[in-house]
Coordinates of N, CA, C and O in Angstrom, one line a residue:
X790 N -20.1 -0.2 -44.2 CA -18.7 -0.4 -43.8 C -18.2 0.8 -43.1 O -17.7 0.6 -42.0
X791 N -18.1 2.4 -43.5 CA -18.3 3.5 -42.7 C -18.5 3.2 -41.3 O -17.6 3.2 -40.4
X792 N -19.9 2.9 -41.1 CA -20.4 2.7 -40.0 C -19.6 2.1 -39.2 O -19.1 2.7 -38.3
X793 N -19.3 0.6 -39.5 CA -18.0 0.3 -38.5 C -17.0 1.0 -38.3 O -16.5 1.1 -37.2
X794 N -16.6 1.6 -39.5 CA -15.1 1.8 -39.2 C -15.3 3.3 -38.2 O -14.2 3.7 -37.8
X795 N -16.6 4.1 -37.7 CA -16.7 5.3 -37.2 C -16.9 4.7 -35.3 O -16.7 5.4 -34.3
X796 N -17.5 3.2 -35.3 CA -17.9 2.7 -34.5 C -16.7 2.0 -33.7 O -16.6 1.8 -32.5
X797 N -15.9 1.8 -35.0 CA -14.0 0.8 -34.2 C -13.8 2.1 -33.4 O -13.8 2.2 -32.1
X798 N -13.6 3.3 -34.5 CA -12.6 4.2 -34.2 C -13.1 5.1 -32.7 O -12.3 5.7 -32.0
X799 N -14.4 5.0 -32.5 CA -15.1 5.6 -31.1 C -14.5 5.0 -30.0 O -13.9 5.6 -29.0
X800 N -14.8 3.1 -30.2 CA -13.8 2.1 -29.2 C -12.9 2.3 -28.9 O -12.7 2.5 -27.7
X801 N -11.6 2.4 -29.9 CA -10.5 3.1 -29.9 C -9.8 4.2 -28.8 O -8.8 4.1 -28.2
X802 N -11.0 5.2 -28.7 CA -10.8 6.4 -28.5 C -11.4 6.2 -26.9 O -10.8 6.7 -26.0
X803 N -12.3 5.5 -26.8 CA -12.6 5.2 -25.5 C -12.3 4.3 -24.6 O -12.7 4.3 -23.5
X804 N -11.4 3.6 -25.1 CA -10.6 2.6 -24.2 C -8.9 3.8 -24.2 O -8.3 4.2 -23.2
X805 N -8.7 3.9 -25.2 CA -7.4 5.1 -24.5 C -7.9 6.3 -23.4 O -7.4 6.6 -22.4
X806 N -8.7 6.5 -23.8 CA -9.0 7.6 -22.4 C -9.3 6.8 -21.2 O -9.2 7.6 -20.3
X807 N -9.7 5.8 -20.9 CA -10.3 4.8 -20.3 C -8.5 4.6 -19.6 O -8.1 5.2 -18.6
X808 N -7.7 3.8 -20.6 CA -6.4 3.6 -19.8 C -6.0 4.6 -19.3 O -5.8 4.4 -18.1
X809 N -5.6 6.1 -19.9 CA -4.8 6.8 -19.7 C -5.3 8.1 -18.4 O -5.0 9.3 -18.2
X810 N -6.2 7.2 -17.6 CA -6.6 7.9 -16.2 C -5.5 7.1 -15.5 O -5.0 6.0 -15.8
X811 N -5.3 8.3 -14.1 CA -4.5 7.8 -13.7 C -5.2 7.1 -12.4 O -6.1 7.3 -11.7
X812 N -4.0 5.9 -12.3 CA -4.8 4.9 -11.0 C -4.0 5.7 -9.5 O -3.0 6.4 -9.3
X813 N -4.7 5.4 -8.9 CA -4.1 5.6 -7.7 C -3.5 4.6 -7.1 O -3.8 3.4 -7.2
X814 N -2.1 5.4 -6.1 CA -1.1 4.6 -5.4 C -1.5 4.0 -4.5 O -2.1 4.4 -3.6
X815 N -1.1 2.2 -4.6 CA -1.8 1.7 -3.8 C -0.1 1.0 -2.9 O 1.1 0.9 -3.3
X816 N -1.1 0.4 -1.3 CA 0.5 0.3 -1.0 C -0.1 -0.9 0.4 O -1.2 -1.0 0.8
X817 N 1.0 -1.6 0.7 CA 1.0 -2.4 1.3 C 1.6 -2.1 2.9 O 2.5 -1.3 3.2
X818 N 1.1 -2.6 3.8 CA 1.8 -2.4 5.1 C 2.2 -3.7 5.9 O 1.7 -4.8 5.6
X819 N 2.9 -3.5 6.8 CA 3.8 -4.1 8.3 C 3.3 -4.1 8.9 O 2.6 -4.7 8.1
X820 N 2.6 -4.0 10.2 CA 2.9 -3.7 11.6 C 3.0 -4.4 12.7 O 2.1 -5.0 13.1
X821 N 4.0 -4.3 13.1 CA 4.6 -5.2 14.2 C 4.3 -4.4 15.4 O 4.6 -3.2 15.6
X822 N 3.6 -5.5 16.3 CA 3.1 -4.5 17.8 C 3.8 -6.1 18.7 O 3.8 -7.3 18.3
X823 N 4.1 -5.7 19.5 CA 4.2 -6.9 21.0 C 2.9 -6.5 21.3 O 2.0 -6.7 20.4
X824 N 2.6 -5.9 22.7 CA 1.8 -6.7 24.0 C 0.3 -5.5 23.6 O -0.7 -5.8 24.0
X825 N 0.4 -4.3 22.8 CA -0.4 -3.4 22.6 C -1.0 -4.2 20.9 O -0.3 -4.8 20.0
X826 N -2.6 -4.0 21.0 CA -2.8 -4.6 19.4 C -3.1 -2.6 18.8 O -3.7 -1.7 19.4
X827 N -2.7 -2.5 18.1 CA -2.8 -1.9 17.1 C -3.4 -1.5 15.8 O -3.4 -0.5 15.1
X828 N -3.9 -2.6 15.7 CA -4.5 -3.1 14.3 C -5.7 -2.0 14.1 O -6.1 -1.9 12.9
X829 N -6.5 -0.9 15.2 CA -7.3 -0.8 14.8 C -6.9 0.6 14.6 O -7.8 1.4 14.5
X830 N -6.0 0.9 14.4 CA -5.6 2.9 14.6 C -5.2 2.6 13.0 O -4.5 3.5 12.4
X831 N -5.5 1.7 12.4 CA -5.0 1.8 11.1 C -6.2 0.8 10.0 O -6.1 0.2 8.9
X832 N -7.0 0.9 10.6 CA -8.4 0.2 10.0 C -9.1 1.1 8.7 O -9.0 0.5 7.7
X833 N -9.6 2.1 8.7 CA -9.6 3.2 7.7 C -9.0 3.4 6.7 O -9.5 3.8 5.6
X834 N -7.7 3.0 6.9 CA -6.7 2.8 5.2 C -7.0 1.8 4.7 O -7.1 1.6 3.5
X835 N -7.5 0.8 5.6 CA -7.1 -0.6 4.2 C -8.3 -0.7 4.0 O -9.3 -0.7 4.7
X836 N -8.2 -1.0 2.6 CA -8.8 -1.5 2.1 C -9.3 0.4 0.4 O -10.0 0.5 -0.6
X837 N -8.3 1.2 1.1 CA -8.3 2.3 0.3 C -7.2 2.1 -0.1 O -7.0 1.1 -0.9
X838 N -6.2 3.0 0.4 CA -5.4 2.9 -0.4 C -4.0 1.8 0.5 O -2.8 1.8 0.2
X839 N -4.5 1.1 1.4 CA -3.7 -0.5 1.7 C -4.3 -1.0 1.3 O -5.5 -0.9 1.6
X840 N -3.8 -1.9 0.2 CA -4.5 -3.5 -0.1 C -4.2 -4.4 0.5 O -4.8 -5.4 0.7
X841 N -3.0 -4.0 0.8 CA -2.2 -5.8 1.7 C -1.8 -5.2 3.2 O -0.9 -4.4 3.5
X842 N -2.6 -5.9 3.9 CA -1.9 -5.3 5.2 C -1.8 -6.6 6.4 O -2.8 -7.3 6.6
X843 N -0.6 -6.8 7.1 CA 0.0 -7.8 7.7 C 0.2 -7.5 9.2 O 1.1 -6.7 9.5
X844 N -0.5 -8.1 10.1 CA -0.3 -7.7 11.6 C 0.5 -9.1 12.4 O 0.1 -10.2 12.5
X845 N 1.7 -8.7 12.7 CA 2.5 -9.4 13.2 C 2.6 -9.0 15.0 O 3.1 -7.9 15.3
X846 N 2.3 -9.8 16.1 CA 1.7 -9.8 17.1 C 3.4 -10.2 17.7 O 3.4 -10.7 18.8
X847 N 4.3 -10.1 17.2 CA 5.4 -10.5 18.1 C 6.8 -10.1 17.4 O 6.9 -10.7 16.3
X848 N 7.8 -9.2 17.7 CA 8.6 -8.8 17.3 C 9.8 -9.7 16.9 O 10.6 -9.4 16.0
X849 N 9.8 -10.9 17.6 CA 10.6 -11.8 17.3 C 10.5 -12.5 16.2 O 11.5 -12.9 15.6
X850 N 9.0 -12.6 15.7 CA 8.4 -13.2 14.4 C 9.1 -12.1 13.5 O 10.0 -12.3 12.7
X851 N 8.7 -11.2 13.9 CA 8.5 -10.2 12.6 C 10.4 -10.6 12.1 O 10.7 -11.1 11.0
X852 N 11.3 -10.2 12.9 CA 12.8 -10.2 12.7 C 13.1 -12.0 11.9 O 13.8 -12.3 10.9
X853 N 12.3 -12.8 12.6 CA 12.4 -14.1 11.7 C 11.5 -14.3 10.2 O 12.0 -14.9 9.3
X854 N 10.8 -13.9 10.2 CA 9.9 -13.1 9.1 C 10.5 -12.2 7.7 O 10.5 -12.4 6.5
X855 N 10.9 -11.2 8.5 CA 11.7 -10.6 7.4 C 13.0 -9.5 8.6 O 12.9 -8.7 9.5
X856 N 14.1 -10.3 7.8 CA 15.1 -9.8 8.5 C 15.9 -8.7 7.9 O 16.6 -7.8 8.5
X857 N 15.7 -8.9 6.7 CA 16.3 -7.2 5.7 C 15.9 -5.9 6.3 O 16.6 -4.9 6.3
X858 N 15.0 -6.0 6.8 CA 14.5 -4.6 7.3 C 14.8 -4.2 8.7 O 14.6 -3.0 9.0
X859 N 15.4 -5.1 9.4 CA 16.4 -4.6 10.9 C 15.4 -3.9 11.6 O 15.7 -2.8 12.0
X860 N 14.1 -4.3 11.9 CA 13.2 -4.1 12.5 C 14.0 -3.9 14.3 O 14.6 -4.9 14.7
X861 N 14.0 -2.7 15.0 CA 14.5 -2.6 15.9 C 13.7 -3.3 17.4 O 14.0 -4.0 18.3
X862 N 12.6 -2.6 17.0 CA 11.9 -2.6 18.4 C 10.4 -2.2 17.8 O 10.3 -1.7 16.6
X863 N 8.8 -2.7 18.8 CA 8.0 -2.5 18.4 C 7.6 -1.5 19.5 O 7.9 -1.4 20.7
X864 N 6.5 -0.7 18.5 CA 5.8 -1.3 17.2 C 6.9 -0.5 16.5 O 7.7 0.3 16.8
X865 N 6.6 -1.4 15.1 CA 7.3 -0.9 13.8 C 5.7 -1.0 12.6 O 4.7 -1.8 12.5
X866 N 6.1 0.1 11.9 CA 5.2 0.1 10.7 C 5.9 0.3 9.6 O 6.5 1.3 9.6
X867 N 6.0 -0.6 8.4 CA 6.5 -0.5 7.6 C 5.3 -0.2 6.3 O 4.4 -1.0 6.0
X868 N 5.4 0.5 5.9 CA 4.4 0.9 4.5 C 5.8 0.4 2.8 O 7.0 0.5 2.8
X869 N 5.0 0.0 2.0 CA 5.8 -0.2 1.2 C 4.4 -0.1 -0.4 O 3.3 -0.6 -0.6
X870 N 5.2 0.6 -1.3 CA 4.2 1.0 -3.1 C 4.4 -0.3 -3.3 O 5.4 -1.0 -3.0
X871 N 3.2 -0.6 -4.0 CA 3.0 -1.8 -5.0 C 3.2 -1.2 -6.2 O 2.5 -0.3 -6.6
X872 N 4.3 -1.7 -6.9 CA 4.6 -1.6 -8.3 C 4.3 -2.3 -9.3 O 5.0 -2.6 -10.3
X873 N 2.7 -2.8 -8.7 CA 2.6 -4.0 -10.2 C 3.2 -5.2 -10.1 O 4.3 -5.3 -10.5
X874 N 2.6 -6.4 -9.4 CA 3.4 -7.7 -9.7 C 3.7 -7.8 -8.3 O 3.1 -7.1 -7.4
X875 N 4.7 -8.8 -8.0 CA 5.2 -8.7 -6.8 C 6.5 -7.7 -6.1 O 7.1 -7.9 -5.1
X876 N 6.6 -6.5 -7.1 CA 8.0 -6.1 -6.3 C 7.0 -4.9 -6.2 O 6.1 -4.5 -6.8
X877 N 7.8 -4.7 -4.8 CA 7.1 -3.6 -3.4 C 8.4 -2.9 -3.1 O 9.3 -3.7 -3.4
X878 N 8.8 -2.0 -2.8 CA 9.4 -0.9 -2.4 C 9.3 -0.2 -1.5 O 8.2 0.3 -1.4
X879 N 10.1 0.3 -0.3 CA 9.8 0.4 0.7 C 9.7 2.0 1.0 O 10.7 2.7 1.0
X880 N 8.7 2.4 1.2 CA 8.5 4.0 1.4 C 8.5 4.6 2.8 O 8.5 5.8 3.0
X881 N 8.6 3.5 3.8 CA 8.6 4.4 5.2 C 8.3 3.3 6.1 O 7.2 2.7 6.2
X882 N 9.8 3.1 7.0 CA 9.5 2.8 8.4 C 10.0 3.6 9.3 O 10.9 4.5 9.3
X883 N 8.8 2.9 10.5 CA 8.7 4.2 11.2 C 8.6 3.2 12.4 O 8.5 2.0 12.3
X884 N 8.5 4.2 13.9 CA 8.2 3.1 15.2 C 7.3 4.2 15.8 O 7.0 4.2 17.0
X885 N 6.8 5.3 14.9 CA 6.0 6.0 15.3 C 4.7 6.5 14.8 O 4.6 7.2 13.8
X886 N 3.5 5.9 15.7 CA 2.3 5.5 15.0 C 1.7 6.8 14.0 O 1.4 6.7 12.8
X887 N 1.6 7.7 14.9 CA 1.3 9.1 14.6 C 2.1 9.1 13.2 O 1.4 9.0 12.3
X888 N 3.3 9.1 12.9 CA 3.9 9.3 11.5 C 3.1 8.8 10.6 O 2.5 9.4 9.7
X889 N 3.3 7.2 10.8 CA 2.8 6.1 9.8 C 1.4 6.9 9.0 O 1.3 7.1 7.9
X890 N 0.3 7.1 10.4 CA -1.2 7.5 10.0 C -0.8 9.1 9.0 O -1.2 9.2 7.9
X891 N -0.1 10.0 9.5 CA 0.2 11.0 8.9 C 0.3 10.7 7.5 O -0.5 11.1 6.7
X892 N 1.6 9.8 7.3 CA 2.1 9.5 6.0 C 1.1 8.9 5.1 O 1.2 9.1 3.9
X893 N 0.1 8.0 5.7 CA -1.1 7.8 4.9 C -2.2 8.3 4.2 O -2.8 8.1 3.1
X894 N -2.3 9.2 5.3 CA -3.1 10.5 5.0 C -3.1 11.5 3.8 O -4.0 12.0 3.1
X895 N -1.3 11.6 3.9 CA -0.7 12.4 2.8 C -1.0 12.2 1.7 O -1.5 13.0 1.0
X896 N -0.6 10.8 1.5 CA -0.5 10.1 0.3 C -1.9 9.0 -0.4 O -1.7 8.3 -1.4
X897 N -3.1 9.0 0.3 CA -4.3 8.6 0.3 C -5.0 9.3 -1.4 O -6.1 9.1 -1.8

């Protein structure tokens, strides 16, 4: 009976250390290009630390798509934290490619 209870208490102890690593920030992106594709100056993040990433090929879409975000003019890159579940948070738009890749970098 010992035996178990030295065997729970190991489990225990190894599943809390197990949870209590920390995960890394994972995050979703935007990018809205017109007549230039884009898609590939940002290929390297996903699937690190982008899990969801959305290429929208026409600015008109994007504004009927999601209109909260007052998407001006393309390209636009919108990066946004996954908090678990479906609510996303928006960390950075930008209409400048160089930033977005910067900001990824950072935070990779």
């Amino acid at each position: 009976m010992r035996y178990l209870n030295v065997v729970f208490l190991v489990l225990v102890m190894f599943l809390a250390a197990c949870s209590s690593e920390e995960q890394p920030e994972t995050y979703s992106m935007i990018l809205v290009s017109d007549e230039e594709n884009l898609s590939g100056e940002f290929t390297k993040y996903i699937g690190n630390n982008v899990i969801e990433y959305e290429h929208i090929t026409s600015l008109k879409a994007a504004l009927e798509k999601y209109p909260k975000y007052d998407i001006e003019k393309a390209p636009a890159i919108l990066i946004f934290k996954n908090n678990g579940g479906e609510l996303k948070k928006l960390e950075l738009k930008t209409y400048d490619i160089e930033e977005a890749k910067d900001w990824l970098e950072d935070n990779q």
